């Protein structure tokens, strides 16, 4: 379990918070994109708003990394 926690901590430190990276055409927060958040919340990408991304918590981002990426 320590490996996943170390990995998630590393990703969160390097991804930072809210932003619009130049290499991507979409907003992110904690490295989570609109499609990733929609997948996790089981909804359409069209229903995810900028405010949803801005208000994404570290706790939910961590859960997304555990469930969808680990």
PDB file of N, CA and C in Angstrom:
ATOM      1  N   UNK A   1       0.826  -1.202   0.000  1.00  0.00           N
ATOM      2  CA  UNK A   1       0.000   0.000   0.000  1.00  0.00           C
ATOM      3  C   UNK A   1       0.863   1.256   0.000  1.00  0.00           C
ATOM      4  N   UNK A   2       2.043   1.175   0.566  1.00  0.00           N
ATOM      5  CA  UNK A   2       2.915   2.347   0.613  1.00  0.00           C
ATOM      6  C   UNK A   2       3.305   2.800  -0.785  1.00  0.00           C
ATOM      7  N   UNK A   3       3.458   1.868  -1.713  1.00  0.00           N
ATOM      8  CA  UNK A   3       3.838   2.243  -3.081  1.00  0.00           C
ATOM      9  C   UNK A   3       2.783   3.112  -3.738  1.00  0.00           C
ATOM     10  N   UNK A   4       1.513   2.748  -3.581  1.00  0.00           N
ATOM     11  CA  UNK A   4       0.457   3.550  -4.189  1.00  0.00           C
ATOM     12  C   UNK A   4       0.400   4.935  -3.548  1.00  0.00           C
ATOM     13  N   UNK A   5       0.530   4.991  -2.251  1.00  0.00           N
ATOM     14  CA  UNK A   5       0.491   6.287  -1.566  1.00  0.00           C
ATOM     15  C   UNK A   5       1.655   7.159  -2.003  1.00  0.00           C
ATOM     16  N   UNK A   6       2.846   6.579  -2.107  1.00  0.00           N
ATOM     17  CA  UNK A   6       4.018   7.329  -2.570  1.00  0.00           C
ATOM     18  C   UNK A   6       3.814   7.820  -3.995  1.00  0.00           C
ATOM     19  N   UNK A   7       3.258   6.959  -4.828  1.00  0.00           N
ATOM     20  CA  UNK A   7       3.029   7.330  -6.226  1.00  0.00           C
ATOM     21  C   UNK A   7       2.011   8.459  -6.349  1.00  0.00           C
ATOM     22  N   UNK A   8       0.923   8.346  -5.615  1.00  0.00           N
ATOM     23  CA  UNK A   8      -0.111   9.388  -5.662  1.00  0.00           C
ATOM     24  C   UNK A   8       0.436  10.699  -5.121  1.00  0.00           C
ATOM     25  N   UNK A   9       1.185  10.647  -4.043  1.00  0.00           N
ATOM     26  CA  UNK A   9       1.794  11.857  -3.489  1.00  0.00           C
ATOM     27  C   UNK A   9       2.705  12.504  -4.523  1.00  0.00           C
ATOM     28  N   UNK A  10       3.510  11.712  -5.200  1.00  0.00           N
ATOM     29  CA  UNK A  10       4.410  12.225  -6.224  1.00  0.00           C
ATOM     30  C   UNK A  10       3.622  12.899  -7.350  1.00  0.00           C
ATOM     31  N   UNK A  11       2.585  12.243  -7.820  1.00  0.00           N
ATOM     32  CA  UNK A  11       1.772  12.798  -8.911  1.00  0.00           C
ATOM     33  C   UNK A  11       1.130  14.119  -8.469  1.00  0.00           C
ATOM     34  N   UNK A  12       0.541  14.134  -7.295  1.00  0.00           N
ATOM     35  CA  UNK A  12      -0.134  15.347  -6.826  1.00  0.00           C
ATOM     36  C   UNK A  12       0.849  16.506  -6.659  1.00  0.00           C
ATOM     37  N   UNK A  13       2.041  16.231  -6.183  1.00  0.00           N
ATOM     38  CA  UNK A  13       3.048  17.288  -6.032  1.00  0.00           C
ATOM     39  C   UNK A  13       3.497  17.837  -7.374  1.00  0.00           C
ATOM     40  N   UNK A  14       3.580  16.976  -8.371  1.00  0.00           N
ATOM     41  CA  UNK A  14       4.079  17.394  -9.678  1.00  0.00           C
ATOM     42  C   UNK A  14       2.994  17.919 -10.610  1.00  0.00           C
ATOM     43  N   UNK A  15       1.771  17.526 -10.405  1.00  0.00           N
ATOM     44  CA  UNK A  15       0.679  18.002 -11.247  1.00  0.00           C
ATOM     45  C   UNK A  15       0.173  19.364 -10.793  1.00  0.00           C
ATOM     46  N   UNK A  16       0.294  19.644  -9.511  1.00  0.00           N
ATOM     47  CA  UNK A  16      -0.177  20.929  -9.016  1.00  0.00           C
ATOM     48  C   UNK A  16      -1.688  20.986  -8.950  1.00  0.00           C
ATOM     49  N   UNK A  17      -2.201  22.194  -8.864  1.00  0.00           N
ATOM     50  CA  UNK A  17      -3.637  22.393  -8.744  1.00  0.00           C
ATOM     51  C   UNK A  17      -4.284  22.693 -10.077  1.00  0.00           C
ATOM     52  N   UNK A  18      -5.248  23.550 -10.034  1.00  0.00           N
ATOM     53  CA  UNK A  18      -6.044  23.900 -11.219  1.00  0.00           C
ATOM     54  C   UNK A  18      -5.180  24.576 -12.273  1.00  0.00           C
ATOM     55  N   UNK A  19      -5.431  24.239 -13.523  1.00  0.00           N
ATOM     56  CA  UNK A  19      -4.715  24.901 -14.608  1.00  0.00           C
ATOM     57  C   UNK A  19      -5.142  24.397 -15.961  1.00  0.00           C
ATOM     58  N   UNK A  20      -4.585  25.029 -16.954  1.00  0.00           N
ATOM     59  CA  UNK A  20      -4.822  24.626 -18.335  1.00  0.00           C
ATOM     60  C   UNK A  20      -3.465  24.436 -18.990  1.00  0.00           C
ATOM     61  N   UNK A  21      -2.923  23.221 -18.880  1.00  0.00           N
ATOM     62  CA  UNK A  21      -1.590  22.969 -19.417  1.00  0.00           C
ATOM     63  C   UNK A  21      -1.534  23.220 -20.920  1.00  0.00           C
ATOM     64  N   UNK A  22      -0.458  23.811 -21.396  1.00  0.00           N
ATOM     65  CA  UNK A  22      -0.352  24.109 -22.826  1.00  0.00           C
ATOM     66  C   UNK A  22      -0.342  22.868 -23.709  1.00  0.00           C
ATOM     67  N   UNK A  23       0.075  21.730 -23.164  1.00  0.00           N
ATOM     68  CA  UNK A  23       0.135  20.520 -23.980  1.00  0.00           C
ATOM     69  C   UNK A  23      -1.220  19.823 -24.088  1.00  0.00           C
ATOM     70  N   UNK A  24      -2.171  20.259 -23.305  1.00  0.00           N
ATOM     71  CA  UNK A  24      -3.514  19.687 -23.356  1.00  0.00           C
ATOM     72  C   UNK A  24      -4.496  20.770 -23.774  1.00  0.00           C
ATOM     73  N   UNK A  25      -5.572  20.357 -24.359  1.00  0.00           N
ATOM     74  CA  UNK A  25      -6.602  21.309 -24.765  1.00  0.00           C
ATOM     75  C   UNK A  25      -7.729  21.388 -23.759  1.00  0.00           C
ATOM     76  N   UNK A  26      -7.437  21.101 -22.504  1.00  0.00           N
ATOM     77  CA  UNK A  26      -8.498  21.113 -21.520  1.00  0.00           C
ATOM     78  C   UNK A  26      -7.955  21.448 -20.138  1.00  0.00           C
ATOM     79  N   UNK A  27      -8.865  21.834 -19.288  1.00  0.00           N
ATOM     80  CA  UNK A  27      -8.488  22.181 -17.921  1.00  0.00           C
ATOM     81  C   UNK A  27      -8.249  20.919 -17.102  1.00  0.00           C
ATOM     82  N   UNK A  28      -7.417  21.065 -16.081  1.00  0.00           N
ATOM     83  CA  UNK A  28      -7.144  19.958 -15.172  1.00  0.00           C
ATOM     84  C   UNK A  28      -7.064  20.490 -13.750  1.00  0.00           C
ATOM     85  N   UNK A  29      -7.168  19.607 -12.804  1.00  0.00           N
ATOM     86  CA  UNK A  29      -6.907  19.927 -11.407  1.00  0.00           C
ATOM     87  C   UNK A  29      -6.331  18.672 -10.765  1.00  0.00           C
ATOM     88  N   UNK A  30      -5.204  18.820 -10.126  1.00  0.00           N
ATOM     89  CA  UNK A  30      -4.493  17.688  -9.529  1.00  0.00           C
ATOM     90  C   UNK A  30      -4.183  16.620 -10.573  1.00  0.00           C
ATOM     91  N   UNK A  31      -4.064  17.053 -11.837  1.00  0.00           N
ATOM     92  CA  UNK A  31      -3.778  16.117 -12.925  1.00  0.00           C
ATOM     93  C   UNK A  31      -4.997  15.408 -13.477  1.00  0.00           C
ATOM     94  N   UNK A  32      -6.170  15.715 -12.957  1.00  0.00           N
ATOM     95  CA  UNK A  32      -7.412  15.062 -13.397  1.00  0.00           C
ATOM     96  C   UNK A  32      -8.072  15.913 -14.480  1.00  0.00           C
ATOM     97  N   UNK A  33      -8.400  15.278 -15.594  1.00  0.00           N
ATOM     98  CA  UNK A  33      -9.040  15.969 -16.712  1.00  0.00           C
ATOM     99  C   UNK A  33     -10.564  15.836 -16.626  1.00  0.00           C
ATOM    100  N   UNK A  34     -11.242  16.587 -17.468  1.00  0.00           N
ATOM    101  CA  UNK A  34     -12.708  16.516 -17.529  1.00  0.00           C
ATOM    102  C   UNK A  34     -13.177  15.092 -17.835  1.00  0.00           C
ATOM    103  N   UNK A  35     -12.623  14.421 -18.859  1.00  0.00           N
ATOM    104  CA  UNK A  35     -13.079  13.052 -19.125  1.00  0.00           C
ATOM    105  C   UNK A  35     -12.832  12.093 -17.954  1.00  0.00           C
ATOM    106  N   UNK A  36     -11.707  12.247 -17.260  1.00  0.00           N
ATOM    107  CA  UNK A  36     -11.422  11.366 -16.115  1.00  0.00           C
ATOM    108  C   UNK A  36     -12.416  11.599 -14.985  1.00  0.00           C
ATOM    109  N   UNK A  37     -12.755  12.857 -14.738  1.00  0.00           N
ATOM    110  CA  UNK A  37     -13.726  13.163 -13.685  1.00  0.00           C
ATOM    111  C   UNK A  37     -15.113  12.649 -14.069  1.00  0.00           C
ATOM    112  N   UNK A  38     -15.484  12.808 -15.325  1.00  0.00           N
ATOM    113  CA  UNK A  38     -16.780  12.308 -15.790  1.00  0.00           C
ATOM    114  C   UNK A  38     -16.853  10.786 -15.667  1.00  0.00           C
ATOM    115  N   UNK A  39     -15.782  10.111 -16.039  1.00  0.00           N
ATOM    116  CA  UNK A  39     -15.748   8.656 -15.912  1.00  0.00           C
ATOM    117  C   UNK A  39     -15.934   8.244 -14.454  1.00  0.00           C
ATOM    118  N   UNK A  40     -15.219   8.905 -13.572  1.00  0.00           N
ATOM    119  CA  UNK A  40     -15.297   8.572 -12.154  1.00  0.00           C
ATOM    120  C   UNK A  40     -16.691   8.834 -11.583  1.00  0.00           C
ATOM    121  N   UNK A  41     -17.277   9.944 -11.989  1.00  0.00           N
ATOM    122  CA  UNK A  41     -18.618  10.292 -11.481  1.00  0.00           C
ATOM    123  C   UNK A  41     -19.737   9.628 -12.268  1.00  0.00           C
ATOM    124  N   UNK A  42     -19.358   8.860 -13.275  1.00  0.00           N
ATOM    125  CA  UNK A  42     -20.318   8.122 -14.110  1.00  0.00           C
ATOM    126  C   UNK A  42     -21.349   9.055 -14.742  1.00  0.00           C
ATOM    127  N   UNK A  43     -20.828  10.091 -15.405  1.00  0.00           N
ATOM    128  CA  UNK A  43     -21.705  11.045 -16.088  1.00  0.00           C
ATOM    129  C   UNK A  43     -21.065  11.451 -17.412  1.00  0.00           C
ATOM    130  N   UNK A  44     -21.778  12.213 -18.178  1.00  0.00           N
ATOM    131  CA  UNK A  44     -21.291  12.694 -19.468  1.00  0.00           C
ATOM    132  C   UNK A  44     -20.255  13.801 -19.267  1.00  0.00           C
ATOM    133  N   UNK A  45     -19.278  13.858 -20.157  1.00  0.00           N
ATOM    134  CA  UNK A  45     -18.295  14.942 -20.074  1.00  0.00           C
ATOM    135  C   UNK A  45     -18.966  16.302 -20.230  1.00  0.00           C
ATOM    136  N   UNK A  46     -20.103  16.327 -20.899  1.00  0.00           N
ATOM    137  CA  UNK A  46     -20.822  17.586 -21.098  1.00  0.00           C
ATOM    138  C   UNK A  46     -21.436  18.124 -19.809  1.00  0.00           C
ATOM    139  N   UNK A  47     -21.545  17.287 -18.796  1.00  0.00           N
ATOM    140  CA  UNK A  47     -22.134  17.745 -17.537  1.00  0.00           C
ATOM    141  C   UNK A  47     -21.083  18.243 -16.550  1.00  0.00           C
ATOM    142  N   UNK A  48     -19.806  17.990 -16.843  1.00  0.00           N
ATOM    143  CA  UNK A  48     -18.724  18.454 -15.972  1.00  0.00           C
ATOM    144  C   UNK A  48     -18.414  19.908 -16.322  1.00  0.00           C
ATOM    145  N   UNK A  49     -18.498  20.759 -15.326  1.00  0.00           N
ATOM    146  CA  UNK A  49     -18.262  22.187 -15.539  1.00  0.00           C
ATOM    147  C   UNK A  49     -16.851  22.577 -15.087  1.00  0.00           C
ATOM    148  N   UNK A  50     -16.459  23.773 -15.449  1.00  0.00           N
ATOM    149  CA  UNK A  50     -15.181  24.304 -14.991  1.00  0.00           C
ATOM    150  C   UNK A  50     -15.155  24.360 -13.469  1.00  0.00           C
ATOM    151  N   UNK A  51     -16.284  24.694 -12.871  1.00  0.00           N
ATOM    152  CA  UNK A  51     -16.369  24.743 -11.407  1.00  0.00           C
ATOM    153  C   UNK A  51     -16.172  23.358 -10.788  1.00  0.00           C
ATOM    154  N   UNK A  52     -16.669  22.314 -11.463  1.00  0.00           N
ATOM    155  CA  UNK A  52     -16.445  20.946 -10.977  1.00  0.00           C
ATOM    156  C   UNK A  52     -14.949  20.637 -10.918  1.00  0.00           C
ATOM    157  N   UNK A  53     -14.229  21.034 -11.948  1.00  0.00           N
ATOM    158  CA  UNK A  53     -12.784  20.805 -11.976  1.00  0.00           C
ATOM    159  C   UNK A  53     -12.096  21.671 -10.924  1.00  0.00           C
ATOM    160  N   UNK A  54     -12.468  22.933 -10.844  1.00  0.00           N
ATOM    161  CA  UNK A  54     -11.846  23.834  -9.867  1.00  0.00           C
ATOM    162  C   UNK A  54     -12.045  23.355  -8.435  1.00  0.00           C
ATOM    163  N   UNK A  55     -13.201  22.787  -8.146  1.00  0.00           N
ATOM    164  CA  UNK A  55     -13.513  22.387  -6.776  1.00  0.00           C
ATOM    165  C   UNK A  55     -13.123  20.933  -6.468  1.00  0.00           C
ATOM    166  N   UNK A  56     -12.464  20.259  -7.406  1.00  0.00           N
ATOM    167  CA  UNK A  56     -12.030  18.887  -7.178  1.00  0.00           C
ATOM    168  C   UNK A  56     -11.069  18.844  -5.995  1.00  0.00           C
ATOM    169  N   UNK A  57     -11.376  18.007  -5.044  1.00  0.00           N
ATOM    170  CA  UNK A  57     -10.547  17.914  -3.841  1.00  0.00           C
ATOM    171  C   UNK A  57      -9.404  16.916  -4.044  1.00  0.00           C
ATOM    172  N   UNK A  58      -8.391  17.060  -3.223  1.00  0.00           N
ATOM    173  CA  UNK A  58      -7.290  16.093  -3.243  1.00  0.00           C
ATOM    174  C   UNK A  58      -7.830  14.706  -2.907  1.00  0.00           C
ATOM    175  N   UNK A  59      -8.804  14.640  -2.009  1.00  0.00           N
ATOM    176  CA  UNK A  59      -9.380  13.354  -1.625  1.00  0.00           C
ATOM    177  C   UNK A  59     -10.031  12.662  -2.828  1.00  0.00           C
ATOM    178  N   UNK A  60     -10.817  13.402  -3.607  1.00  0.00           N
ATOM    179  CA  UNK A  60     -11.460  12.784  -4.764  1.00  0.00           C
ATOM    180  C   UNK A  60     -10.432  12.458  -5.841  1.00  0.00           C
ATOM    181  N   UNK A  61      -9.466  13.341  -6.046  1.00  0.00           N
ATOM    182  CA  UNK A  61      -8.408  13.071  -7.020  1.00  0.00           C
ATOM    183  C   UNK A  61      -7.657  11.791  -6.647  1.00  0.00           C
ATOM    184  N   UNK A  62      -7.354  11.629  -5.367  1.00  0.00           N
ATOM    185  CA  UNK A  62      -6.676  10.433  -4.892  1.00  0.00           C
ATOM    186  C   UNK A  62      -7.512   9.192  -5.167  1.00  0.00           C
ATOM    187  N   UNK A  63      -8.796   9.294  -4.932  1.00  0.00           N
ATOM    188  CA  UNK A  63      -9.698   8.163  -5.210  1.00  0.00           C
ATOM    189  C   UNK A  63      -9.697   7.835  -6.699  1.00  0.00           C
ATOM    190  N   UNK A  64      -9.706   8.858  -7.545  1.00  0.00           N
ATOM    191  CA  UNK A  64      -9.674   8.637  -8.998  1.00  0.00           C
ATOM    192  C   UNK A  64      -8.395   7.911  -9.389  1.00  0.00           C
ATOM    193  N   UNK A  65      -7.264   8.351  -8.844  1.00  0.00           N
ATOM    194  CA  UNK A  65      -6.002   7.670  -9.151  1.00  0.00           C
ATOM    195  C   UNK A  65      -6.026   6.219  -8.693  1.00  0.00           C
ATOM    196  N   UNK A  66      -6.564   5.974  -7.522  1.00  0.00           N
ATOM    197  CA  UNK A  66      -6.625   4.588  -7.010  1.00  0.00           C
ATOM    198  C   UNK A  66      -7.520   3.702  -7.865  1.00  0.00           C
ATOM    199  N   UNK A  67      -8.709   4.208  -8.170  1.00  0.00           N
ATOM    200  CA  UNK A  67      -9.705   3.388  -8.874  1.00  0.00           C
ATOM    201  C   UNK A  67      -9.403   3.227 -10.363  1.00  0.00           C
ATOM    202  N   UNK A  68      -8.971   4.302 -11.008  1.00  0.00           N
ATOM    203  CA  UNK A  68      -8.876   4.275 -12.477  1.00  0.00           C
ATOM    204  C   UNK A  68      -7.460   4.160 -13.026  1.00  0.00           C
ATOM    205  N   UNK A  69      -6.467   4.391 -12.200  1.00  0.00           N
ATOM    206  CA  UNK A  69      -5.102   4.380 -12.726  1.00  0.00           C
ATOM    207  C   UNK A  69      -4.176   3.379 -12.058  1.00  0.00           C
ATOM    208  N   UNK A  70      -4.493   2.904 -10.869  1.00  0.00           N
ATOM    209  CA  UNK A  70      -3.562   2.018 -10.181  1.00  0.00           C
ATOM    210  C   UNK A  70      -3.842   0.569 -10.490  1.00  0.00           C
TER     211      UNK A  70
END
